[in-house]
mmCIF file of C-alpha atoms in Angstrom:
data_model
loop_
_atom_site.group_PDB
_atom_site.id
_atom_site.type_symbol
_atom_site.label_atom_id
_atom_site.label_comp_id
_atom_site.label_asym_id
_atom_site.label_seq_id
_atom_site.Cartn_x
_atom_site.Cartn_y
_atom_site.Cartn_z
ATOM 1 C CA UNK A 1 66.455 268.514 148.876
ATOM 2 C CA UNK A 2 66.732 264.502 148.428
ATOM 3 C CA UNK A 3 65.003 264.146 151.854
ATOM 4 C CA UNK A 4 62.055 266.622 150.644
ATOM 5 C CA UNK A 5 61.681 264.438 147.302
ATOM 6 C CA UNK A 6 61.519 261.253 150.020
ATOM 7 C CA UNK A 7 58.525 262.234 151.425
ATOM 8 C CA UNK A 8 56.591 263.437 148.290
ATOM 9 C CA UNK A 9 57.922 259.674 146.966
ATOM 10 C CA UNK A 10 56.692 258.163 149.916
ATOM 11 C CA UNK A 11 53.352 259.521 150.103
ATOM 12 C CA UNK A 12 52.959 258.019 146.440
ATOM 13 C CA UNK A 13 54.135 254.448 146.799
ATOM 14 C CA UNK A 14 51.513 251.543 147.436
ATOM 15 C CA UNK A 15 50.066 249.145 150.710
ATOM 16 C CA UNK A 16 52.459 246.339 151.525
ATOM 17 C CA UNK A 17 50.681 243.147 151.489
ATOM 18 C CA UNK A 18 52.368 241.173 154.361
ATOM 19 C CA UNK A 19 52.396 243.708 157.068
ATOM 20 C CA UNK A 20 48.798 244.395 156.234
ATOM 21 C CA UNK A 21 47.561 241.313 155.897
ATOM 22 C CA UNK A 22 49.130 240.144 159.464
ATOM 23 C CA UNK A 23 48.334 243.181 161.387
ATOM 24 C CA UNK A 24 44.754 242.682 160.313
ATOM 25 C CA UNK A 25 44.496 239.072 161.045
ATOM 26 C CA UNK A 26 46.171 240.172 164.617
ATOM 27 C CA UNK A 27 43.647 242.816 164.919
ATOM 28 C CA UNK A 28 40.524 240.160 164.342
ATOM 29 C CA UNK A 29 39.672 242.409 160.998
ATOM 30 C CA UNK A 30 38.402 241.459 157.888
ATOM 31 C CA UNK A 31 41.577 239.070 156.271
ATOM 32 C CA UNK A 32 39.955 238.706 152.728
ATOM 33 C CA UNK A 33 39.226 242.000 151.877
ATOM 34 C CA UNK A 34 43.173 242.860 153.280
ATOM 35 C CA UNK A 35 44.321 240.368 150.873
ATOM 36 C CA UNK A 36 42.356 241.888 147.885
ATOM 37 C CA UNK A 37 43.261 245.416 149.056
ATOM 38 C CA UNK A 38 46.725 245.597 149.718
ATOM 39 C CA UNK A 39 47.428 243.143 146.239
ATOM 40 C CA UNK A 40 45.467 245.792 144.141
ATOM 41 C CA UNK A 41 47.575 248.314 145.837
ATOM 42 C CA UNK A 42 50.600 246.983 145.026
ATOM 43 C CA UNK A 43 49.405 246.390 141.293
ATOM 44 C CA UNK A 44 47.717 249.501 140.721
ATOM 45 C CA UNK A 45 51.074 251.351 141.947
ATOM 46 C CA UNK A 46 53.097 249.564 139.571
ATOM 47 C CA UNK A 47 50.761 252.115 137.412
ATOM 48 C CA UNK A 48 50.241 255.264 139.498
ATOM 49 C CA UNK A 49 53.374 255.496 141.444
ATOM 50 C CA UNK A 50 55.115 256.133 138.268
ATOM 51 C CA UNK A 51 52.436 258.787 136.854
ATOM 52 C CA UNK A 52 52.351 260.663 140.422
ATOM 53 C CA UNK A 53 56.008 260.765 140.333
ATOM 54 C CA UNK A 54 56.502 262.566 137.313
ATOM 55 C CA UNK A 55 53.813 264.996 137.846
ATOM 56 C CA UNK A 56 55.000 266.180 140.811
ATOM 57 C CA UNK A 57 58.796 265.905 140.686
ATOM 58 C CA UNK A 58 59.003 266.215 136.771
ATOM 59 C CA UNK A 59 62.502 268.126 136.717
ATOM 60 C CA UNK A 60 63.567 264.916 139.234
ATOM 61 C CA UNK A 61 62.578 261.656 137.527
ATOM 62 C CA UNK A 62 64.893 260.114 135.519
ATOM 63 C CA UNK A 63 64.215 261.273 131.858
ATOM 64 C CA UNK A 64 60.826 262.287 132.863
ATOM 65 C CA UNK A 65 59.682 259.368 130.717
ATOM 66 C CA UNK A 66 56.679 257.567 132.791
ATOM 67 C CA UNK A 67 55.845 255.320 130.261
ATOM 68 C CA UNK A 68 59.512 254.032 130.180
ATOM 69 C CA UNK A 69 59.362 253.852 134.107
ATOM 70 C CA UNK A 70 56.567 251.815 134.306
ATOM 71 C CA UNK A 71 57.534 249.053 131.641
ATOM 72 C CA UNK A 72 61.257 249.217 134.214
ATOM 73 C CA UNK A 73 58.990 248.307 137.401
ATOM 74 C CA UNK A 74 56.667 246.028 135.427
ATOM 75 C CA UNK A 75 59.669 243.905 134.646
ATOM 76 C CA UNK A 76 61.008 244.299 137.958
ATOM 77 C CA UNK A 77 57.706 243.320 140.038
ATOM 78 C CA UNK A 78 55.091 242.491 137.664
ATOM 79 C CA UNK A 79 56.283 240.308 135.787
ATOM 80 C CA UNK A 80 57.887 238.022 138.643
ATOM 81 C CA UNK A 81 54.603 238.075 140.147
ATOM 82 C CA UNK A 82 52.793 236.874 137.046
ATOM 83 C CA UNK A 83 55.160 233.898 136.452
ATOM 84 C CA UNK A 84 54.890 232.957 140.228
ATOM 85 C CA UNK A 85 50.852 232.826 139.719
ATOM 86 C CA UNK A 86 51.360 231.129 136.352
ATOM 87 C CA UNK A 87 54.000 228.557 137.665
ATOM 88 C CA UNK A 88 51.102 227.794 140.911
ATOM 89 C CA UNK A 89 49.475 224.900 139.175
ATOM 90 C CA UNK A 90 53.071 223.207 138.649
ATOM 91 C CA UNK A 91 54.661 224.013 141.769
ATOM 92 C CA UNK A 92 52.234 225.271 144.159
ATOM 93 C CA UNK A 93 52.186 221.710 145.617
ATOM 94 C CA UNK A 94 55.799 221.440 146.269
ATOM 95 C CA UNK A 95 55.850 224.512 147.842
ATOM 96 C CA UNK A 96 53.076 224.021 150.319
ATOM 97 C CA UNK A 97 54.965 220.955 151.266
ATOM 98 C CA UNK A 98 58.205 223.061 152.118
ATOM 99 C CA UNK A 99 56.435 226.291 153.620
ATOM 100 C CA UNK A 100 58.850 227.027 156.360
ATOM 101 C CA UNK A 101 61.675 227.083 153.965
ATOM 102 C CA UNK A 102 59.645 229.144 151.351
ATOM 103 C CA UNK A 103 58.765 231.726 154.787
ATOM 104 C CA UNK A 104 62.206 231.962 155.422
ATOM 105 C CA UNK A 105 63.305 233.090 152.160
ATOM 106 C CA UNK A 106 60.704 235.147 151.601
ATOM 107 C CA UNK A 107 61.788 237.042 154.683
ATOM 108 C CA UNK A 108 65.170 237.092 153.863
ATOM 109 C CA UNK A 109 64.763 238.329 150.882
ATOM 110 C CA UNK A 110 62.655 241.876 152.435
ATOM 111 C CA UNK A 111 65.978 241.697 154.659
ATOM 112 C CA UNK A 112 68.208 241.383 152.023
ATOM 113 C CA UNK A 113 66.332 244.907 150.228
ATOM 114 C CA UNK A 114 66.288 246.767 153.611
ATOM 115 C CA UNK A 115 69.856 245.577 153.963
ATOM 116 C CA UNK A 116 70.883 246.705 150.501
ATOM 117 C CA UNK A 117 69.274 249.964 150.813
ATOM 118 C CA UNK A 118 70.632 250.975 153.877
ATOM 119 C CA UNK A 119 74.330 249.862 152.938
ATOM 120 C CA UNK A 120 73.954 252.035 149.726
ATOM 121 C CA UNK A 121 73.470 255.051 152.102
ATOM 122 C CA UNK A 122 75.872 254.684 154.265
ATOM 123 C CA UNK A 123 78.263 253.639 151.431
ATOM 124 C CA UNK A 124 77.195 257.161 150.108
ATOM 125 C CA UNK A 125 78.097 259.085 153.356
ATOM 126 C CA UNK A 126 73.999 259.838 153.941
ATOM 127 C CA UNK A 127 74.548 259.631 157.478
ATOM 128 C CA UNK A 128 77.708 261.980 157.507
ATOM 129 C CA UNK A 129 75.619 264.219 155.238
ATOM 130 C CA UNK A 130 72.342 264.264 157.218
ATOM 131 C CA UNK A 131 72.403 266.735 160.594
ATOM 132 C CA UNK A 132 71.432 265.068 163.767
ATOM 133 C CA UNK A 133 68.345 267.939 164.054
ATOM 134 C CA UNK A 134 67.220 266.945 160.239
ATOM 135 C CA UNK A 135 67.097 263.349 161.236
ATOM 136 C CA UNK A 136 64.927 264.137 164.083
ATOM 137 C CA UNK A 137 63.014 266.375 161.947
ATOM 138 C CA UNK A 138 62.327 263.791 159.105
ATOM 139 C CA UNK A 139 61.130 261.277 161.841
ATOM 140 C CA UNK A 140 58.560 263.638 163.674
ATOM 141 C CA UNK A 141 57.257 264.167 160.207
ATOM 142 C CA UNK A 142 56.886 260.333 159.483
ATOM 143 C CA UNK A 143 55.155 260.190 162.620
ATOM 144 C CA UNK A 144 52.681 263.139 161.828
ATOM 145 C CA UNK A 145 52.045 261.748 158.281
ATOM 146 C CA UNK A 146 51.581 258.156 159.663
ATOM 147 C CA UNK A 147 49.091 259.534 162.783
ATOM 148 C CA UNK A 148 47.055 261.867 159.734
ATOM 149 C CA UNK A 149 46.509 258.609 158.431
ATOM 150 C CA UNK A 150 45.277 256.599 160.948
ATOM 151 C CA UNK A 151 42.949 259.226 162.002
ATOM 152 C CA UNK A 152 41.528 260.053 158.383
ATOM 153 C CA UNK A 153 41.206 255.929 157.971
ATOM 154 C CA UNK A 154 39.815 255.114 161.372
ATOM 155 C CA UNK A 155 36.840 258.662 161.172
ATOM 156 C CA UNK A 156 36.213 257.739 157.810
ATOM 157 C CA UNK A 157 35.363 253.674 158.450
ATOM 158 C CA UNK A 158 33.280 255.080 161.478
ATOM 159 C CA UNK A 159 31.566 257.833 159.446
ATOM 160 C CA UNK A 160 30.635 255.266 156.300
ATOM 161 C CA UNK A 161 29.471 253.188 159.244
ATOM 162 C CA UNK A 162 31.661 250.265 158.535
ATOM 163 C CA UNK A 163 31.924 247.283 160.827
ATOM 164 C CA UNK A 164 34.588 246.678 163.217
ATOM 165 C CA UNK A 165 36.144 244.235 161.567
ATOM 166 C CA UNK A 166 35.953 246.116 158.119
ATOM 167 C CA UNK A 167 37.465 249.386 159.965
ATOM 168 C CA UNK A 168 40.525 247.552 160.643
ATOM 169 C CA UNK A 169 40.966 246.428 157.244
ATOM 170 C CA UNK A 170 40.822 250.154 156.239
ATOM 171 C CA UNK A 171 42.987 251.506 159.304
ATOM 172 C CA UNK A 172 45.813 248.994 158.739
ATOM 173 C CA UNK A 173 45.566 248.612 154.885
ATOM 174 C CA UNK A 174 45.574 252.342 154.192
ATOM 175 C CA UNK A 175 48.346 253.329 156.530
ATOM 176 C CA UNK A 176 51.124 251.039 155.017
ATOM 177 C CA UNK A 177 53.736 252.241 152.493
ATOM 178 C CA UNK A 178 55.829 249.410 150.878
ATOM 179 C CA UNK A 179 59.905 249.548 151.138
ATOM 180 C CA UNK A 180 59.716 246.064 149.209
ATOM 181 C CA UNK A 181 58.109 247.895 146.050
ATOM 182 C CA UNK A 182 59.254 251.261 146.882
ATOM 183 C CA UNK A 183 63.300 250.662 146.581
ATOM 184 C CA UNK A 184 62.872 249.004 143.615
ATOM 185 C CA UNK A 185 60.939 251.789 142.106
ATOM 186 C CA UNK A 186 63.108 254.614 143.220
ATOM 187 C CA UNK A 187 65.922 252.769 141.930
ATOM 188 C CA UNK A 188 64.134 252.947 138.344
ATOM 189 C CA UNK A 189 63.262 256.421 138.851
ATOM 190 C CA UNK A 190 65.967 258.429 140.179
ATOM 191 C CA UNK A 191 69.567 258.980 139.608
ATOM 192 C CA UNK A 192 71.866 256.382 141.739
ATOM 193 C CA UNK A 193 72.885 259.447 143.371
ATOM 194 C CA UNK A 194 69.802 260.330 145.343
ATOM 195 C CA UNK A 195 67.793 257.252 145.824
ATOM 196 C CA UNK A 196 69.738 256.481 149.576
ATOM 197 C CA UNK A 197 68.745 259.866 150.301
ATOM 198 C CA UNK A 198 65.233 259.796 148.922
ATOM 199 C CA UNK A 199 64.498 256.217 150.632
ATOM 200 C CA UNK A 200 65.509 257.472 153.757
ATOM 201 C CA UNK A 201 62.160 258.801 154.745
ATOM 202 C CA UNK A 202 60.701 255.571 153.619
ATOM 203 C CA UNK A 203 62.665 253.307 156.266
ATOM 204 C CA UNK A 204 62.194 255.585 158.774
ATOM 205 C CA UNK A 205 58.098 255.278 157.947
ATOM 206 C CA UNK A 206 58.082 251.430 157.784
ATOM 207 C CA UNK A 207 60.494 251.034 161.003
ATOM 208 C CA UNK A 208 57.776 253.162 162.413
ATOM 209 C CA UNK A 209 54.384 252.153 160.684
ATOM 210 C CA UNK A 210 55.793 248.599 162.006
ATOM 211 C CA UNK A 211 55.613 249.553 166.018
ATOM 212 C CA UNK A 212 52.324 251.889 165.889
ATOM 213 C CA UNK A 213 50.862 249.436 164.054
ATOM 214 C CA UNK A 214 51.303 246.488 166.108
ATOM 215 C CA UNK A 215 50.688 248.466 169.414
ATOM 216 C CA UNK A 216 46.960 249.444 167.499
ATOM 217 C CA UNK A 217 46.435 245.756 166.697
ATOM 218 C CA UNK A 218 46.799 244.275 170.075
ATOM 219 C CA UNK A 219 44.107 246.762 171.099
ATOM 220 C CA UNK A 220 42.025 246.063 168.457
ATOM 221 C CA UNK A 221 42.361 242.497 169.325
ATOM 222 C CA UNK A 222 41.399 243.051 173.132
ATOM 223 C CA UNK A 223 38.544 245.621 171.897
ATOM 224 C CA UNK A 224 36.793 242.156 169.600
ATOM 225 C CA UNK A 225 37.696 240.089 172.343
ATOM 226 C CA UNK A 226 35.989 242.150 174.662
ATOM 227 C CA UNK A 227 32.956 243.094 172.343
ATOM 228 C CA UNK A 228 32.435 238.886 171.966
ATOM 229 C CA UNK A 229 32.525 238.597 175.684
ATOM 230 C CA UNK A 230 29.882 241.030 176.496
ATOM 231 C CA UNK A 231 27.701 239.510 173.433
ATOM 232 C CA UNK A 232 27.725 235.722 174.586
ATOM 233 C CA UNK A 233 26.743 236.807 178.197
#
């Protein structure tokens, strides 16, 4: 039952921002508009992730409180973020100076969450608890959900009649679910319990949204590249 609540979670959990951002700078798309899309996404889910939650799993969040949930993951990831941009003018300097140090932590940090979350469940017995044929199960469905997604982002671009570049901001953008914001959240709103359970569709997803992804952007890349070539001659 956990693993059904996972996917109904995951399909309600925001963009992540660095994924997105880098697949669509590999892909030659539109890097601004990534940047302003996958930021609001991660904002506005602070919000809706919460709301979406309790409508459809009511009996499952914790308390069934939404309002209570969100001020939990507004302290959590909000408000960090808002000091960070406040702190910019004093610091933002001394940062930039020290950017490979500041990378490196920053990505040990998203390996420290992924490491965290996947201790908890095997701490928890998931894996002696989860059938080899359900496991194979949840990650066909990841890969169906994931490949509805890029199909519905990449007609839809094409149908609007959105450039190239602006197509891969949409495809790459609007296929990413975030296990950065999306841990922290189900911590908040589910019962210790269940969240190794009900994250487990989520890093299956990202391990996965991860390969596609980059396989898509090196075409998209070669697709620009080629599309420049044939222009200048």
């Amino acid at each position: 039952t956990e693993m059904y609540i996972g996917v109904l979670f995951l399909c309600t959990l925001p963009a992540t921002v660095q994924s997105a951002i880098a697949f669509t700078s590999m892909a030659r798309g539109n890097v601004p508009a990534a940047v302003c899309s996958a930021s609001a996404s991660t904002l506005l889910g602070i919000l809706v992730t919460p709301i979406l939650v309790s409508l459809i799993l009511h009996k499952n969040a914790e308390g069934g409180d939404a309002l209570h949930a969100i001020g939990k993951i507004a302290m959590t990831l909000l408000l960090p973020f808002v000091i960070g941009h406040l702190m910019r003018p004093v610091i933002g300097g001394f940062l930039q100076r020290r950017a490979s140090i500041i990378k490196l932590v920053d990505q040990g940090s998203i390996l420290f969450v992924v490491y965290a979350a996947f201790s908890a469940a095997v701490i928890s017995g998931l894996w002696k608890q989860t059938p080899l044929p359900s496991l194979l199960g949840l990650i066909v469905l990841c890969c169906i959900l994931l490949a509805v997604v890029l199909l519905i982002t990449t007609w839809g671009a094409r149908r609007l009649g959105f450039s190239k570049e602006d197509e891969i901001t949409l495809v790459f953008c609007g296929s990413k679910k975030s296990m950065v914001s999306g841990i922290p959240m189900a911590n908040v709103l589910f019962p210790a319990a269940s969240v190794g359970a009900i994250v487990l569709p989520l890093m299956l997803f990202h391990q996965i949204q991860l390969m596609v992804c980059a396989v898509l952007a090196q075409r998209y890349a070669k697709r620009v590249q080629i599309a420049d070539q044939s222009e200048v001659h």
